[in-house]
Amino acid sequence: MLIDAAHLAEARRRIAAASDILVLTGAGISAESGVPTFRDALTGLWARFDPEELATEDAYRRQPGLVWDWYEHRRTLVAAAQPNPAHHAIVALAAQKKVTLVTQNVDGLHQRAGSTDVIELHGNLFANKWLDGCGRCEAAPDDGRSPPRCIHCGALMRPGVVWFGEDLPRVARYRAEHAAQTCDLCLVVGTSGMVYPAAGLPGVAKDHDAGVIVVNPQPSALDATADLVLRAPAGQCLPMLWPPCAAAPA
Ligand code: OAD
């Protein structure tokens, strides 16, 4: 995809001039790693699966085996995926200036690329927790049951992601909002901007006089908030926006 040269130059200038950048990422940043997004028309997960059947606590209580196995499938897919140049570019940016990385993604690819202190608004696919646990829950040794249960109280283990209708982790939400209020540039990468409160962060940044740049090959709900939209895939675009990491010393 050909990126508009004038837009690219303007984005480079704004990023170079910024000193405190909030990077907000969504599923699109992992698309080039082969991880499906949610809302892309043909390839998105929600085009093929019903979130009401898979991503709510209600659904889990009704069909724990089905939901658990779906998350197991996603864990396997993500474990086989690799961070792409967009994930790596953010590591390079954070080596050059203050960056707060806030993600809606649960895939852990930012961390695997080397980003530290990633603010995960929607939890993590690999961090399970207990549903209605007894407080001293312990998983049974793997007996092939799906999902695992507590040996003391029989509680179900559940994926450590935020489902529809659930609150975001409080500290992550607080930190993300604080970053939106204090940054001087908000770089939004690969999100449809449809899911709140995450989708509200660029607006908060703008209200506090920060610039907003969107990177997305398709139109998104955040285009109207942006000062600049780069219509391009993240893996192609981000490495062009700032210098790469300094080479590691020999
Ligand atoms: P969506 O699937 O809603 O949006 C993905 C966005 O990525 C779309 O706007 C695409 O155009 C864009 N995109 C696709 N390929 C891209 C690429 N190579 N580079 C850059 N952008 C690309 O995903 P999210 O906005 O992350 O919630 O969805 C938000 C939340 O809704 C998710 O965190 C998830 C979902 O339900 C939970 O799991 C709680």
Coordinates of C-alpha atoms and ligand atoms in Angstrom, one line a residue:
M1 CA 0.0 0.0 0.0
L2 CA 1.4 3.4 -1.0
I3 CA 1.5 5.8 1.9
D4 CA 0.9 9.5 1.1
A5 CA 4.3 11.1 1.2
A6 CA 3.2 14.4 2.7
H7 CA 1.2 12.7 5.4
L8 CA 4.2 10.5 6.2
A9 CA 6.5 13.6 6.4
E10 CA 4.0 15.4 8.7
A11 CA 3.7 12.4 11.0
R12 CA 7.5 12.1 11.2
R13 CA 7.8 15.7 12.1
R14 CA 5.1 15.5 14.8
I15 CA 6.6 12.4 16.3
A16 CA 10.1 13.8 16.4
A17 CA 8.8 16.9 18.1
A18 CA 6.8 15.1 20.7
S19 CA 8.3 14.3 24.1
D20 CA 5.5 12.2 25.8
I21 CA 3.7 9.8 23.5
L22 CA 0.7 7.6 24.2
V23 CA 0.6 4.7 21.8
L24 CA -2.8 3.0 21.8
T25 CA -3.0 -0.3 19.9
G26 CA -5.7 -2.6 18.8
A27 CA -6.0 -5.9 17.0
G28 CA -4.9 -4.4 13.7
I29 CA -1.3 -4.2 14.9
S30 CA -1.1 -8.0 15.2
A31 CA -2.9 -8.6 11.9
E32 CA 0.4 -8.8 10.0
S33 CA 1.5 -11.4 12.6
G34 CA -1.4 -13.6 11.4
V35 CA -3.6 -13.0 14.4
P36 CA -7.2 -12.3 13.3
T37 CA -8.8 -9.0 14.2
F38 CA -12.3 -8.8 15.6
R39 CA -14.3 -6.6 13.2
D40 CA -12.6 -6.9 9.8
A41 CA -15.4 -7.8 7.4
L42 CA -14.3 -11.2 6.2
T43 CA -11.4 -12.2 8.4
G44 CA -12.4 -10.7 11.8
L45 CA -13.3 -13.1 14.6
W46 CA -16.7 -11.5 15.1
A47 CA -17.5 -12.1 11.4
R48 CA -17.3 -15.8 12.0
F49 CA -18.2 -16.2 15.7
D50 CA -20.9 -14.7 17.9
P51 CA -19.4 -12.7 20.8
E52 CA -22.5 -13.3 22.8
E53 CA -21.7 -17.0 22.6
L54 CA -18.0 -16.7 23.4
A55 CA -17.0 -13.5 25.1
T56 CA -19.4 -13.0 28.0
E57 CA -19.5 -14.5 31.5
D58 CA -23.0 -15.7 30.8
A59 CA -21.8 -17.7 27.8
Y60 CA -19.0 -19.2 29.9
R61 CA -21.4 -20.3 32.6
R62 CA -23.7 -21.9 29.9
Q63 CA -21.0 -23.6 27.9
P64 CA -17.7 -23.5 29.7
G65 CA -16.2 -26.3 27.6
L66 CA -17.0 -24.6 24.3
V67 CA -15.7 -21.2 25.4
W68 CA -12.6 -22.6 27.0
D69 CA -11.7 -24.6 23.9
W70 CA -12.2 -21.5 21.8
Y71 CA -9.7 -19.6 23.9
E72 CA -7.3 -22.6 23.9
H73 CA -7.5 -22.4 20.1
R74 CA -6.7 -18.7 20.2
R75 CA -3.8 -19.3 22.6
T76 CA -2.3 -21.9 20.3
L77 CA -2.6 -19.5 17.3
V78 CA -1.1 -16.6 19.2
A79 CA 1.7 -18.8 20.6
A80 CA 2.7 -19.7 17.1
A81 CA 2.6 -16.1 15.9
Q82 CA 5.6 -13.7 16.0
P83 CA 5.7 -10.0 16.7
N84 CA 5.9 -8.0 13.5
P85 CA 7.9 -4.9 12.5
A86 CA 5.2 -2.6 14.1
H87 CA 5.6 -4.2 17.5
H88 CA 9.4 -3.9 17.1
A89 CA 9.1 -0.3 16.0
I90 CA 7.4 0.6 19.2
V91 CA 10.2 -0.8 21.2
A92 CA 12.6 1.4 19.3
L93 CA 10.4 4.5 19.9
A94 CA 10.4 3.8 23.6
A95 CA 14.2 3.7 23.6
Q96 CA 14.2 7.2 22.2
K97 CA 11.5 9.1 24.2
K98 CA 8.8 8.7 26.8
V99 CA 6.2 6.3 25.5
T100 CA 3.2 4.9 27.4
L101 CA 2.0 1.8 25.6
V102 CA -1.7 1.0 26.1
T103 CA -3.1 -2.0 24.3
Q104 CA -6.5 -3.5 23.9
N105 CA -4.8 -6.7 22.7
V106 CA -4.6 -9.8 24.8
D107 CA -2.0 -11.6 22.7
G108 CA 1.2 -10.5 24.6
L109 CA 3.0 -9.7 21.3
H110 CA 4.1 -6.3 22.5
Q111 CA 5.9 -8.0 25.4
R112 CA 7.4 -10.6 23.2
A113 CA 8.8 -7.9 21.0
G114 CA 10.5 -6.4 24.1
S115 CA 8.1 -3.7 25.3
T116 CA 8.0 -3.4 29.0
D117 CA 5.3 -2.0 31.2
V118 CA 2.5 -2.6 28.7
I119 CA -0.8 -1.4 30.0
E120 CA -3.3 -4.2 29.0
L121 CA -6.8 -2.8 29.1
H122 CA -8.5 -6.1 28.2
G123 CA -6.3 -8.6 30.1
N124 CA -4.2 -11.3 28.7
L125 CA -5.0 -14.6 26.9
F126 CA -2.4 -16.4 28.9
A127 CA -3.3 -15.2 32.4
N128 CA -6.1 -17.4 33.7
K129 CA -8.1 -16.7 36.8
W130 CA -10.8 -18.4 38.8
L131 CA -14.6 -18.0 38.4
D132 CA -16.3 -18.0 41.9
G133 CA -13.1 -19.3 43.5
C134 CA -12.8 -20.3 47.2
G135 CA -9.8 -18.1 47.8
R136 CA -7.3 -21.0 47.9
C137 CA -8.0 -22.4 44.5
E138 CA -5.6 -24.9 43.1
A139 CA -5.8 -26.5 39.7
A140 CA -6.2 -30.2 39.5
P141 CA -3.3 -31.9 37.8
D142 CA -4.0 -32.0 34.1
D143 CA -6.7 -34.6 33.8
G144 CA -7.7 -33.5 30.4
R145 CA -10.8 -31.8 31.7
S146 CA -11.8 -28.6 29.9
P147 CA -11.7 -26.2 31.6
P148 CA -9.6 -27.0 34.6
R149 CA -11.4 -27.0 38.0
C150 CA -10.2 -26.2 41.5
I151 CA -9.4 -29.4 43.5
H152 CA -10.9 -27.8 46.7
C153 CA -14.2 -26.2 45.6
G154 CA -14.7 -27.3 42.0
A155 CA -14.6 -23.6 40.7
L156 CA -13.9 -23.2 37.0
M157 CA -10.7 -21.6 35.7
R158 CA -11.5 -18.9 33.2
P159 CA -9.4 -16.9 30.7
G160 CA -8.0 -13.7 32.2
V161 CA -9.5 -11.5 29.5
V162 CA -12.1 -8.8 29.8
W163 CA -15.5 -10.0 28.5
F164 CA -18.3 -7.9 27.2
G165 CA -20.2 -6.4 30.2
E166 CA -17.1 -6.5 32.5
D167 CA -15.2 -3.6 34.0
L168 CA -11.6 -3.0 32.8
P169 CA -8.8 -3.7 35.3
R170 CA -8.9 -0.6 37.5
V171 CA -5.2 0.2 37.6
A172 CA -4.8 -0.2 33.9
R173 CA -7.7 2.0 33.2
Y174 CA -6.5 4.7 35.6
R175 CA -3.0 4.7 34.1
A176 CA -4.3 4.8 30.5
E177 CA -6.5 7.8 31.3
H178 CA -3.7 9.6 33.1
A179 CA -1.5 9.0 30.1
A180 CA -4.2 10.4 27.8
Q181 CA -4.5 13.5 29.9
T182 CA -0.7 14.2 30.0
C183 CA 0.7 13.1 26.7
D184 CA 1.6 15.5 23.9
L185 CA 0.9 13.1 21.1
C186 CA -1.4 10.1 20.9
L187 CA -0.6 7.5 18.2
V188 CA -3.5 5.2 17.5
V189 CA -2.6 2.0 15.7
G190 CA -4.9 -0.7 14.3
T191 CA -8.1 -0.2 16.2
S192 CA -11.7 0.3 14.9
G193 CA -12.3 2.7 17.8
M194 CA -15.6 0.9 18.5
V195 CA -15.1 -0.4 22.0
Y196 CA -15.1 2.0 25.0
P197 CA -13.6 3.1 27.3
A198 CA -10.4 2.4 25.2
A199 CA -11.9 4.2 22.2
G200 CA -12.4 7.3 24.3
L201 CA -8.7 7.8 25.1
P202 CA -7.7 9.7 21.9
G203 CA -10.5 12.1 22.5
V204 CA -9.3 12.7 26.1
A205 CA -5.8 13.3 24.7
K206 CA -7.1 15.8 22.1
D207 CA -9.2 17.6 24.8
H208 CA -5.9 18.1 26.7
D209 CA -4.3 19.6 23.6
A210 CA -2.3 16.6 22.4
G211 CA -2.0 15.8 18.7
V212 CA -3.7 12.6 17.4
I213 CA -2.3 10.4 14.6
V214 CA -4.2 7.3 13.4
V215 CA -2.5 4.4 11.5
N216 CA -5.1 2.1 9.9
P217 CA -5.5 0.8 6.3
Q218 CA -9.2 1.2 6.6
P219 CA -11.5 4.1 7.8
S220 CA -12.1 3.9 11.6
A221 CA -14.3 5.6 14.1
L222 CA -11.3 7.6 15.3
D223 CA -10.5 9.2 12.0
A224 CA -12.6 12.2 12.9
T225 CA -10.6 12.7 16.2
A226 CA -7.3 12.5 14.4
D227 CA -5.2 15.4 13.1
L228 CA -3.6 13.1 10.7
V229 CA -4.6 9.7 9.3
L230 CA -2.0 7.3 7.8
R231 CA -3.9 4.9 5.6
A232 CA -1.5 2.0 5.8
P233 CA -0.8 -1.3 7.5
A234 CA 1.0 -0.9 10.8
G235 CA 3.9 -3.2 10.0
Q236 CA 4.7 -1.3 6.9
C237 CA 4.1 2.2 8.3
L238 CA 5.5 2.3 11.8
P239 CA 9.1 1.5 10.9
M240 CA 9.0 4.5 8.5
L241 CA 7.9 7.0 11.2
W242 CA 11.1 7.1 13.4
P243 CA 14.6 5.8 13.4
P244 CA 15.1 2.1 14.3
C245 CA 16.7 1.0 17.5
A246 CA 20.4 1.8 17.8
A247 CA 22.4 -1.3 17.0
A248 CA 23.2 -3.3 20.0
P249 CA 26.9 -2.9 21.0
A250 CA 29.1 -5.6 19.6
Ligands
OAD1 P1 -11.2 -4.5 15.6 O1 -11.2 -5.8 15.0 O2 -12.5 -3.9 16.0 O3 -10.4 -3.5 14.6 C1 -9.2 -3.8 14.0 C2 -8.8 -2.6 13.3 O4 -7.5 -2.9 12.7 C3 -9.7 -2.2 12.1 O5 -10.0 -0.9 12.1 C4 -8.8 -2.6 10.9 O6 -9.1 -1.7 9.7 C5 -7.4 -2.4 11.4 N1 -6.4 -3.1 10.7 C6 -6.5 -4.3 10.0 N2 -5.3 -4.7 9.6 C7 -4.4 -3.7 10.0 C8 -3.0 -3.5 9.8 N3 -2.2 -4.4 9.2 N4 -2.4 -2.4 10.4 C9 -3.2 -1.5 11.1 N5 -4.5 -1.7 11.3 C10 -5.1 -2.7 10.7 O7 -10.2 -4.6 16.8 P2 -10.0 -3.7 18.1 O8 -10.3 -2.2 17.7 O9 -8.8 -4.0 18.8 O10 -12.3 -6.7 23.1 O11 -11.2 -4.2 19.0 C11 -11.4 -3.6 20.2 C12 -11.9 -4.7 21.2 O12 -13.1 -5.4 20.6 C13 -10.9 -5.9 21.3 O13 -9.9 -5.6 22.3 C14 -11.8 -7.0 21.8 C15 -13.0 -6.8 20.8 O14 -14.2 -7.3 21.2 C16 -12.1 -7.6 24.1 O15 -11.6 -8.7 23.9 C17 -12.7 -7.1 25.4

